[in-house]
Every structure is written in structure tokens, then in C-alpha cells.
């Protein structure tokens, strides 16, 4: 033991240790360690659910306190009763399946056409100069204004609804896909080409992986817009679907059922968005970030 160490031990009132021997030094106990050990990690979605429940409680209290008419704003309990009744009599199920079919088919068409267009635009300069300005021009036309024309051209059947969904969901996905394919580093593209890689090989091994995060970002937006497109098309002209059911219940002043249909539409949109997000985590795993949770 050095002279300095012995002097330090003597100053602190600790017994001296002979030279050549070691002594274990206890680490100072953290004052907040027991508190942290009792903490549990709570998913952030829990707070959103609690806030949502709180809003429902406030809504119920306000309606009961001021005796608001069900024709104006129904209470959450009345909406829940109408929702259960709609599923029991099968009306909500039938119309939900119709709208879901329109959404999925239109969304599929939008995805296929947007990805093909993005590949052509980014791979062939002539196509970009000719096709891209035309696509931008078509997007300046409000889709709500196109919906009545599609009804006239294709009737009130499913075709006009599918086309409306596809038109609304197409452009956000196209822009994100084009940005994604162009996000590959120029130096990396030139390096692959210098090693003799073909255009398809460069796309497969570099440009597609670079584009996937942007594509899934576009898919998340497009799938929500698909729900909006289906409802807008059904508003214009239809004999079935959730949009038609909203108009029918408004006509009969069944506002509780109208709110119930809105709840179903929200659930459909949330479920489709969750599917896209989960697919993105599986397929674009290299960009995923760890789950963030809060400690309470």
C-alpha cells in the first residue's frame, strides 16, 4: 500500500491495509435504485387510450348535464347501443364488407399503377419528361369533382367506387415511390455499374431497398385516403356501403346510427393502417427503431 493511500485511509478514519494486500471497496448505493426497480414500462398507446376514454366520459357528462337531444349529439352510450344493434341485425356487417371490398380493390390498383409508373419515370428519362407532367396535371383536378363523372360513365356499381379510390390513393404513393427510387446514392449506382451490373441488378440490389421506406410511408397515407375515397364515391351515388348508410341514417335523423357508422369507418381505417405499418416493420426492418415506452 502506497504512502499516499495509507495517508488517505488514515484521514478517512479507515483501518490501514498492509502493503501487497487489496481491500474491497463498496460502491455507494444509489438513492433512487429501489424506486427505479419498482417502475414498470408502460406503452405510449396506453396514454392515448386513457385520453380517449376521458373524452368519452366528458362527452357523456355534457350530454346528460345539458340534456342534449339525440338528434343533435347522441350520448356515447346511445352510439354504443346503435353499434351493437347494427351488428346484430347484420346491416353494419353487410355494408362494411361492401366498402371494404371497394377500398381493397381500389387500393390495390393504385399501388400497382403507382409503382409501375415510378419505375418507368425513374429509369427512363423520356418517360419522365412525357408522363410525369401529365400525371401532375391530372392531380390538379379535385377528385370530388371527378366522382359524379365516374358515376355517369361507370354507373353506381362497384366500378366507379373502385376508380375513385384508385385515383385518390395513386398520387401520394407515386410521389413517395419516385423519391424513394431516386434516394439511392449516385456514387453507389455508379460503382455497381462500373462492376458490370445491369439496370435490373442495380434496381434490385440498391434502388428497391432504398425506396422501400419511402414506399411504405406513401402506403400509410394512401390507405387512409382510400377509405375517404370510398365514402366520397358512395355519397355521390350508391345503393350500398357505409357511405350510403350514412346518408340513409341522416335522412331518417338516426344520428346515433350515423355515429356508429363513423366508428366502423374509423376502425376500418385504423386496422388497414396498422397492417401497413406492421408489414413495413417486417419488410423494412433495417429502418425500424426500438419501441419507445415511458416509465411511470
mmCIF file of C-alpha atoms in Angstrom:
data_model
loop_
_atom_site.group_PDB
_atom_site.id
_atom_site.type_symbol
_atom_site.label_atom_id
_atom_site.label_comp_id
_atom_site.label_asym_id
_atom_site.label_seq_id
_atom_site.Cartn_x
_atom_site.Cartn_y
_atom_site.Cartn_z
ATOM 1 C CA UNK A 1 0.000 0.000 0.000
ATOM 2 C CA UNK A 2 1.425 3.339 -1.022
ATOM 3 C CA UNK A 3 2.153 6.135 1.416
ATOM 4 C CA UNK A 4 -0.479 8.314 -0.244
ATOM 5 C CA UNK A 5 -3.117 5.577 0.096
ATOM 6 C CA UNK A 6 -2.239 4.986 3.768
ATOM 7 C CA UNK A 7 -2.450 8.713 4.468
ATOM 8 C CA UNK A 8 -5.833 8.884 2.681
ATOM 9 C CA UNK A 9 -7.123 5.925 4.712
ATOM 10 C CA UNK A 10 -5.951 7.490 7.917
ATOM 11 C CA UNK A 11 -7.614 10.778 7.037
ATOM 12 C CA UNK A 12 -10.922 8.987 6.404
ATOM 13 C CA UNK A 13 -10.752 7.056 9.657
ATOM 14 C CA UNK A 14 -10.408 3.685 7.849
ATOM 15 C CA UNK A 15 -8.008 0.972 9.031
ATOM 16 C CA UNK A 16 -4.683 0.817 7.220
ATOM 17 C CA UNK A 17 -4.035 -2.098 4.887
ATOM 18 C CA UNK A 18 -0.605 -3.729 4.735
ATOM 19 C CA UNK A 19 1.384 -3.450 1.507
ATOM 20 C CA UNK A 20 0.602 -6.096 -1.088
ATOM 21 C CA UNK A 21 -2.973 -6.662 0.070
ATOM 22 C CA UNK A 22 -6.164 -5.451 -1.546
ATOM 23 C CA UNK A 23 -9.366 -4.356 0.030
ATOM 24 C CA UNK A 24 -12.861 -4.399 -1.478
ATOM 25 C CA UNK A 25 -14.463 -1.018 -1.781
ATOM 26 C CA UNK A 26 -18.262 -0.899 -1.671
ATOM 27 C CA UNK A 27 -19.948 1.231 -4.304
ATOM 28 C CA UNK A 28 -22.196 3.939 -2.910
ATOM 29 C CA UNK A 29 -25.808 2.852 -3.011
ATOM 30 C CA UNK A 30 -27.968 4.876 -5.310
ATOM 31 C CA UNK A 31 -30.820 6.521 -3.524
ATOM 32 C CA UNK A 32 -33.223 6.035 -6.432
ATOM 33 C CA UNK A 33 -32.353 2.422 -7.296
ATOM 34 C CA UNK A 34 -35.262 0.895 -5.335
ATOM 35 C CA UNK A 35 -37.637 3.383 -6.919
ATOM 36 C CA UNK A 36 -36.459 2.575 -10.437
ATOM 37 C CA UNK A 37 -36.668 -1.145 -9.793
ATOM 38 C CA UNK A 38 -40.330 -0.734 -8.948
ATOM 39 C CA UNK A 39 -41.046 1.215 -12.088
ATOM 40 C CA UNK A 40 -42.731 -0.546 -14.937
ATOM 41 C CA UNK A 41 -42.642 0.364 -18.579
ATOM 42 C CA UNK A 42 -45.979 1.443 -19.980
ATOM 43 C CA UNK A 43 -46.642 1.559 -23.750
ATOM 44 C CA UNK A 44 -47.351 5.049 -25.053
ATOM 45 C CA UNK A 45 -50.613 3.840 -26.605
ATOM 46 C CA UNK A 46 -51.908 3.428 -23.050
ATOM 47 C CA UNK A 47 -51.966 7.191 -22.574
ATOM 48 C CA UNK A 48 -53.839 7.667 -25.853
ATOM 49 C CA UNK A 49 -56.451 5.148 -24.751
ATOM 50 C CA UNK A 50 -56.820 6.846 -21.379
ATOM 51 C CA UNK A 51 -57.249 10.253 -23.016
ATOM 52 C CA UNK A 52 -59.839 8.802 -25.411
ATOM 53 C CA UNK A 53 -61.782 7.257 -22.526
ATOM 54 C CA UNK A 54 -61.619 10.563 -20.682
ATOM 55 C CA UNK A 55 -63.079 12.381 -23.686
ATOM 56 C CA UNK A 56 -65.915 9.855 -23.874
ATOM 57 C CA UNK A 57 -66.665 10.408 -20.195
ATOM 58 C CA UNK A 58 -66.731 14.180 -20.672
ATOM 59 C CA UNK A 59 -68.953 13.756 -23.732
ATOM 60 C CA UNK A 60 -71.402 11.601 -21.759
ATOM 61 C CA UNK A 61 -71.465 14.005 -18.810
ATOM 62 C CA UNK A 62 -72.049 17.054 -21.003
ATOM 63 C CA UNK A 63 -74.899 15.393 -22.908
ATOM 64 C CA UNK A 64 -76.581 14.245 -19.708
ATOM 65 C CA UNK A 65 -75.973 17.512 -17.855
ATOM 66 C CA UNK A 66 -77.383 19.787 -20.559
ATOM 67 C CA UNK A 67 -79.987 17.271 -21.767
ATOM 68 C CA UNK A 68 -78.785 17.451 -25.381
ATOM 69 C CA UNK A 69 -81.189 15.919 -27.885
ATOM 70 C CA UNK A 70 -80.132 12.676 -29.593
ATOM 71 C CA UNK A 71 -80.995 14.314 -32.913
ATOM 72 C CA UNK A 72 -78.179 16.805 -32.346
ATOM 73 C CA UNK A 73 -75.487 14.878 -30.472
ATOM 74 C CA UNK A 74 -76.229 11.393 -29.146
ATOM 75 C CA UNK A 75 -74.532 10.184 -25.983
ATOM 76 C CA UNK A 76 -71.715 7.644 -26.291
ATOM 77 C CA UNK A 77 -73.970 5.054 -24.666
ATOM 78 C CA UNK A 78 -76.614 5.622 -27.366
ATOM 79 C CA UNK A 79 -73.943 5.252 -30.065
ATOM 80 C CA UNK A 80 -72.727 2.037 -28.473
ATOM 81 C CA UNK A 81 -76.265 0.643 -28.326
ATOM 82 C CA UNK A 82 -76.828 1.515 -32.001
ATOM 83 C CA UNK A 83 -73.481 -0.043 -32.902
ATOM 84 C CA UNK A 84 -74.383 -3.313 -31.185
ATOM 85 C CA UNK A 85 -77.838 -3.301 -32.764
ATOM 86 C CA UNK A 86 -76.332 -2.694 -36.216
ATOM 87 C CA UNK A 87 -74.072 -5.710 -35.904
ATOM 88 C CA UNK A 88 -76.873 -7.853 -34.518
ATOM 89 C CA UNK A 89 -79.241 -7.126 -37.401
ATOM 90 C CA UNK A 90 -76.376 -7.506 -39.900
ATOM 91 C CA UNK A 91 -76.734 -4.117 -41.586
ATOM 92 C CA UNK A 92 -73.343 -2.817 -40.465
ATOM 93 C CA UNK A 93 -71.619 -6.052 -41.440
ATOM 94 C CA UNK A 94 -73.155 -6.123 -44.917
ATOM 95 C CA UNK A 95 -72.380 -2.504 -45.747
ATOM 96 C CA UNK A 96 -68.912 -2.713 -44.175
ATOM 97 C CA UNK A 97 -67.961 -5.630 -46.423
ATOM 98 C CA UNK A 98 -69.058 -3.676 -49.498
ATOM 99 C CA UNK A 99 -66.995 -0.640 -48.565
ATOM 100 C CA UNK A 100 -64.008 -2.782 -47.574
ATOM 101 C CA UNK A 101 -64.118 -4.530 -50.954
ATOM 102 C CA UNK A 102 -64.092 -1.184 -52.763
ATOM 103 C CA UNK A 103 -61.177 0.024 -50.623
ATOM 104 C CA UNK A 104 -59.022 -3.061 -51.131
ATOM 105 C CA UNK A 105 -59.546 -3.308 -54.890
ATOM 106 C CA UNK A 106 -59.032 0.417 -55.475
ATOM 107 C CA UNK A 107 -56.008 0.493 -53.188
ATOM 108 C CA UNK A 108 -54.504 -2.490 -54.999
ATOM 109 C CA UNK A 109 -54.944 -0.793 -58.370
ATOM 110 C CA UNK A 110 -53.384 2.396 -57.013
ATOM 111 C CA UNK A 111 -50.386 0.527 -55.600
ATOM 112 C CA UNK A 112 -49.712 -1.405 -58.799
ATOM 113 C CA UNK A 113 -50.094 1.551 -61.149
ATOM 114 C CA UNK A 114 -48.107 3.929 -58.894
ATOM 115 C CA UNK A 115 -45.157 1.555 -58.532
ATOM 116 C CA UNK A 116 -45.025 0.776 -62.240
ATOM 117 C CA UNK A 117 -45.226 4.483 -63.081
ATOM 118 C CA UNK A 118 -42.489 5.288 -60.559
ATOM 119 C CA UNK A 119 -40.170 2.678 -62.064
ATOM 120 C CA UNK A 120 -40.739 3.967 -65.599
ATOM 121 C CA UNK A 121 -40.278 7.591 -64.538
ATOM 122 C CA UNK A 122 -37.019 6.971 -62.675
ATOM 123 C CA UNK A 123 -35.499 4.570 -65.192
ATOM 124 C CA UNK A 124 -36.325 6.254 -68.495
ATOM 125 C CA UNK A 125 -35.748 9.971 -68.970
ATOM 126 C CA UNK A 126 -38.141 10.205 -71.920
ATOM 127 C CA UNK A 127 -40.989 8.704 -69.890
ATOM 128 C CA UNK A 128 -40.268 11.160 -67.098
ATOM 129 C CA UNK A 129 -40.427 14.136 -69.448
ATOM 130 C CA UNK A 130 -43.653 12.979 -71.093
ATOM 131 C CA UNK A 131 -45.579 11.118 -68.391
ATOM 132 C CA UNK A 132 -44.738 12.925 -65.163
ATOM 133 C CA UNK A 133 -46.125 16.362 -66.161
ATOM 134 C CA UNK A 134 -49.345 14.708 -67.330
ATOM 135 C CA UNK A 135 -49.723 12.881 -64.031
ATOM 136 C CA UNK A 136 -49.213 16.107 -62.116
ATOM 137 C CA UNK A 137 -51.791 17.793 -64.342
ATOM 138 C CA UNK A 138 -54.383 15.135 -63.557
ATOM 139 C CA UNK A 139 -53.830 15.650 -59.845
ATOM 140 C CA UNK A 140 -54.838 19.308 -60.077
ATOM 141 C CA UNK A 141 -58.417 18.131 -60.748
ATOM 142 C CA UNK A 142 -60.307 17.645 -57.459
ATOM 143 C CA UNK A 143 -61.293 14.006 -57.094
ATOM 144 C CA UNK A 144 -64.602 15.001 -55.536
ATOM 145 C CA UNK A 145 -65.420 16.751 -58.817
ATOM 146 C CA UNK A 146 -64.488 13.612 -60.750
ATOM 147 C CA UNK A 147 -66.714 11.326 -58.689
ATOM 148 C CA UNK A 148 -70.015 12.402 -60.348
ATOM 149 C CA UNK A 149 -68.453 11.904 -63.785
ATOM 150 C CA UNK A 150 -67.291 8.421 -62.850
ATOM 151 C CA UNK A 151 -70.817 7.635 -61.700
ATOM 152 C CA UNK A 152 -72.160 8.776 -65.086
ATOM 153 C CA UNK A 153 -69.528 6.809 -67.021
ATOM 154 C CA UNK A 154 -69.451 3.598 -64.969
ATOM 155 C CA UNK A 155 -72.772 3.610 -63.119
ATOM 156 C CA UNK A 156 -73.492 3.333 -59.410
ATOM 157 C CA UNK A 157 -71.927 -0.111 -59.161
ATOM 158 C CA UNK A 158 -68.588 -1.007 -57.662
ATOM 159 C CA UNK A 159 -66.543 0.107 -60.714
ATOM 160 C CA UNK A 160 -66.996 3.836 -60.107
ATOM 161 C CA UNK A 161 -66.167 3.435 -56.413
ATOM 162 C CA UNK A 162 -63.009 1.443 -57.142
ATOM 163 C CA UNK A 163 -61.787 4.008 -59.667
ATOM 164 C CA UNK A 164 -62.421 6.868 -57.251
ATOM 165 C CA UNK A 165 -60.422 5.088 -54.554
ATOM 166 C CA UNK A 166 -57.593 4.368 -57.002
ATOM 167 C CA UNK A 167 -57.422 7.965 -58.208
ATOM 168 C CA UNK A 168 -57.296 9.383 -54.689
ATOM 169 C CA UNK A 169 -54.688 6.918 -53.409
ATOM 170 C CA UNK A 170 -52.491 6.945 -56.530
ATOM 171 C CA UNK A 171 -50.596 10.228 -56.364
ATOM 172 C CA UNK A 172 -49.255 10.193 -52.770
ATOM 173 C CA UNK A 173 -47.812 6.752 -53.355
ATOM 174 C CA UNK A 174 -46.366 7.748 -56.731
ATOM 175 C CA UNK A 175 -44.511 10.751 -55.302
ATOM 176 C CA UNK A 176 -43.075 8.737 -52.417
ATOM 177 C CA UNK A 177 -42.023 5.902 -54.723
ATOM 178 C CA UNK A 178 -40.276 8.288 -57.137
ATOM 179 C CA UNK A 179 -38.434 9.941 -54.258
ATOM 180 C CA UNK A 180 -37.523 6.530 -52.922
ATOM 181 C CA UNK A 181 -36.047 5.232 -56.169
ATOM 182 C CA UNK A 182 -34.066 8.456 -56.525
ATOM 183 C CA UNK A 183 -32.787 8.291 -52.944
ATOM 184 C CA UNK A 184 -30.086 5.747 -53.830
ATOM 185 C CA UNK A 185 -26.671 7.398 -53.663
ATOM 186 C CA UNK A 186 -25.288 8.321 -57.084
ATOM 187 C CA UNK A 187 -21.829 7.038 -56.126
ATOM 188 C CA UNK A 188 -23.234 3.629 -55.223
ATOM 189 C CA UNK A 189 -25.135 3.391 -58.505
ATOM 190 C CA UNK A 190 -22.023 4.279 -60.492
ATOM 191 C CA UNK A 191 -19.941 1.800 -58.530
ATOM 192 C CA UNK A 192 -22.342 -1.053 -59.321
ATOM 193 C CA UNK A 193 -22.387 -0.075 -62.979
ATOM 194 C CA UNK A 194 -18.594 0.046 -63.059
ATOM 195 C CA UNK A 195 -18.590 -3.569 -61.896
ATOM 196 C CA UNK A 196 -20.840 -4.511 -64.796
ATOM 197 C CA UNK A 197 -24.204 -4.555 -63.034
ATOM 198 C CA UNK A 198 -27.196 -4.263 -65.330
ATOM 199 C CA UNK A 199 -30.050 -1.792 -64.867
ATOM 200 C CA UNK A 200 -32.208 -4.508 -63.289
ATOM 201 C CA UNK A 201 -29.438 -5.572 -60.934
ATOM 202 C CA UNK A 202 -28.883 -2.006 -59.771
ATOM 203 C CA UNK A 203 -32.600 -1.635 -59.135
ATOM 204 C CA UNK A 204 -32.895 -4.975 -57.343
ATOM 205 C CA UNK A 205 -29.888 -4.650 -55.070
ATOM 206 C CA UNK A 206 -29.777 -0.902 -54.455
ATOM 207 C CA UNK A 207 -32.701 1.180 -55.615
ATOM 208 C CA UNK A 208 -35.554 -1.012 -54.364
ATOM 209 C CA UNK A 209 -34.108 -1.365 -50.828
ATOM 210 C CA UNK A 210 -33.506 2.398 -50.767
ATOM 211 C CA UNK A 211 -37.059 3.060 -51.945
ATOM 212 C CA UNK A 212 -38.906 0.730 -49.560
ATOM 213 C CA UNK A 213 -39.019 3.143 -46.573
ATOM 214 C CA UNK A 214 -40.449 5.883 -48.810
ATOM 215 C CA UNK A 215 -42.897 3.459 -50.427
ATOM 216 C CA UNK A 216 -44.281 2.330 -47.095
ATOM 217 C CA UNK A 217 -44.592 5.941 -45.970
ATOM 218 C CA UNK A 218 -46.690 6.529 -49.078
ATOM 219 C CA UNK A 219 -48.716 3.382 -48.424
ATOM 220 C CA UNK A 220 -49.626 4.606 -44.952
ATOM 221 C CA UNK A 221 -51.038 7.811 -46.416
ATOM 222 C CA UNK A 222 -52.672 6.128 -49.404
ATOM 223 C CA UNK A 223 -54.545 3.518 -47.381
ATOM 224 C CA UNK A 224 -56.194 6.216 -45.257
ATOM 225 C CA UNK A 225 -57.116 8.197 -48.361
ATOM 226 C CA UNK A 226 -58.618 5.019 -49.819
ATOM 227 C CA UNK A 227 -61.209 4.954 -47.039
ATOM 228 C CA UNK A 228 -62.052 8.589 -47.751
ATOM 229 C CA UNK A 229 -62.317 7.889 -51.474
ATOM 230 C CA UNK A 230 -64.738 5.013 -50.995
ATOM 231 C CA UNK A 231 -67.025 7.060 -48.761
ATOM 232 C CA UNK A 232 -66.971 10.061 -51.107
ATOM 233 C CA UNK A 233 -67.883 7.853 -54.058
ATOM 234 C CA UNK A 234 -70.731 6.277 -52.094
ATOM 235 C CA UNK A 235 -72.002 9.727 -51.129
ATOM 236 C CA UNK A 236 -72.287 10.685 -54.803
ATOM 237 C CA UNK A 237 -74.264 7.649 -55.839
ATOM 238 C CA UNK A 238 -74.669 4.171 -54.403
ATOM 239 C CA UNK A 239 -77.188 1.702 -53.093
ATOM 240 C CA UNK A 240 -74.963 0.018 -50.520
ATOM 241 C CA UNK A 241 -71.855 0.667 -48.460
ATOM 242 C CA UNK A 242 -71.101 2.662 -45.335
ATOM 243 C CA UNK A 243 -71.270 5.972 -47.194
ATOM 244 C CA UNK A 244 -74.752 5.086 -48.403
ATOM 245 C CA UNK A 245 -75.707 4.056 -44.859
ATOM 246 C CA UNK A 246 -74.577 7.436 -43.500
ATOM 247 C CA UNK A 247 -76.799 9.245 -45.963
ATOM 248 C CA UNK A 248 -79.742 6.939 -45.225
ATOM 249 C CA UNK A 249 -79.467 7.408 -41.463
ATOM 250 C CA UNK A 250 -79.133 11.172 -41.870
ATOM 251 C CA UNK A 251 -82.337 11.203 -43.883
ATOM 252 C CA UNK A 252 -84.193 9.389 -41.083
ATOM 253 C CA UNK A 253 -82.480 11.516 -38.385
ATOM 254 C CA UNK A 254 -80.988 8.401 -36.802
ATOM 255 C CA UNK A 255 -77.889 10.293 -35.680
ATOM 256 C CA UNK A 256 -76.820 7.577 -33.258
ATOM 257 C CA UNK A 257 -76.564 5.106 -36.130
ATOM 258 C CA UNK A 258 -74.671 7.713 -38.161
ATOM 259 C CA UNK A 259 -72.107 7.970 -35.381
ATOM 260 C CA UNK A 260 -71.973 4.173 -35.222
ATOM 261 C CA UNK A 261 -71.134 4.030 -38.938
ATOM 262 C CA UNK A 262 -68.410 6.626 -38.413
ATOM 263 C CA UNK A 263 -66.969 4.460 -35.647
ATOM 264 C CA UNK A 264 -66.891 1.487 -38.021
ATOM 265 C CA UNK A 265 -65.191 3.562 -40.727
ATOM 266 C CA UNK A 266 -62.588 4.724 -38.229
ATOM 267 C CA UNK A 267 -61.979 1.141 -37.147
ATOM 268 C CA UNK A 268 -61.516 0.062 -40.766
ATOM 269 C CA UNK A 269 -59.025 2.854 -41.402
ATOM 270 C CA UNK A 270 -57.081 2.124 -38.215
ATOM 271 C CA UNK A 271 -56.944 -1.596 -38.967
ATOM 272 C CA UNK A 272 -55.714 -1.096 -42.542
ATOM 273 C CA UNK A 273 -53.130 1.425 -41.406
ATOM 274 C CA UNK A 274 -51.920 -0.961 -38.695
ATOM 275 C CA UNK A 275 -51.499 -3.728 -41.282
ATOM 276 C CA UNK A 276 -49.356 -1.468 -43.487
ATOM 277 C CA UNK A 277 -47.252 -0.370 -40.514
ATOM 278 C CA UNK A 278 -46.664 -3.968 -39.445
ATOM 279 C CA UNK A 279 -45.714 -5.009 -42.977
ATOM 280 C CA UNK A 280 -43.287 -2.110 -43.043
ATOM 281 C CA UNK A 281 -41.655 -3.315 -39.826
ATOM 282 C CA UNK A 282 -41.260 -6.805 -41.282
ATOM 283 C CA UNK A 283 -40.021 -5.844 -44.737
ATOM 284 C CA UNK A 284 -38.063 -2.672 -43.920
ATOM 285 C CA UNK A 285 -36.630 -3.929 -40.653
ATOM 286 C CA UNK A 286 -33.327 -2.085 -41.059
ATOM 287 C CA UNK A 287 -35.058 1.269 -40.544
ATOM 288 C CA UNK A 288 -37.133 0.190 -37.541
ATOM 289 C CA UNK A 289 -36.447 1.937 -34.270
ATOM 290 C CA UNK A 290 -36.800 0.308 -30.868
ATOM 291 C CA UNK A 291 -40.205 0.563 -29.256
ATOM 292 C CA UNK A 292 -40.341 3.720 -27.194
ATOM 293 C CA UNK A 293 -42.115 3.360 -23.886
ATOM 294 C CA UNK A 294 -42.403 5.668 -20.941
ATOM 295 C CA UNK A 295 -41.568 4.914 -17.367
ATOM 296 C CA UNK A 296 -44.067 5.765 -14.662
#
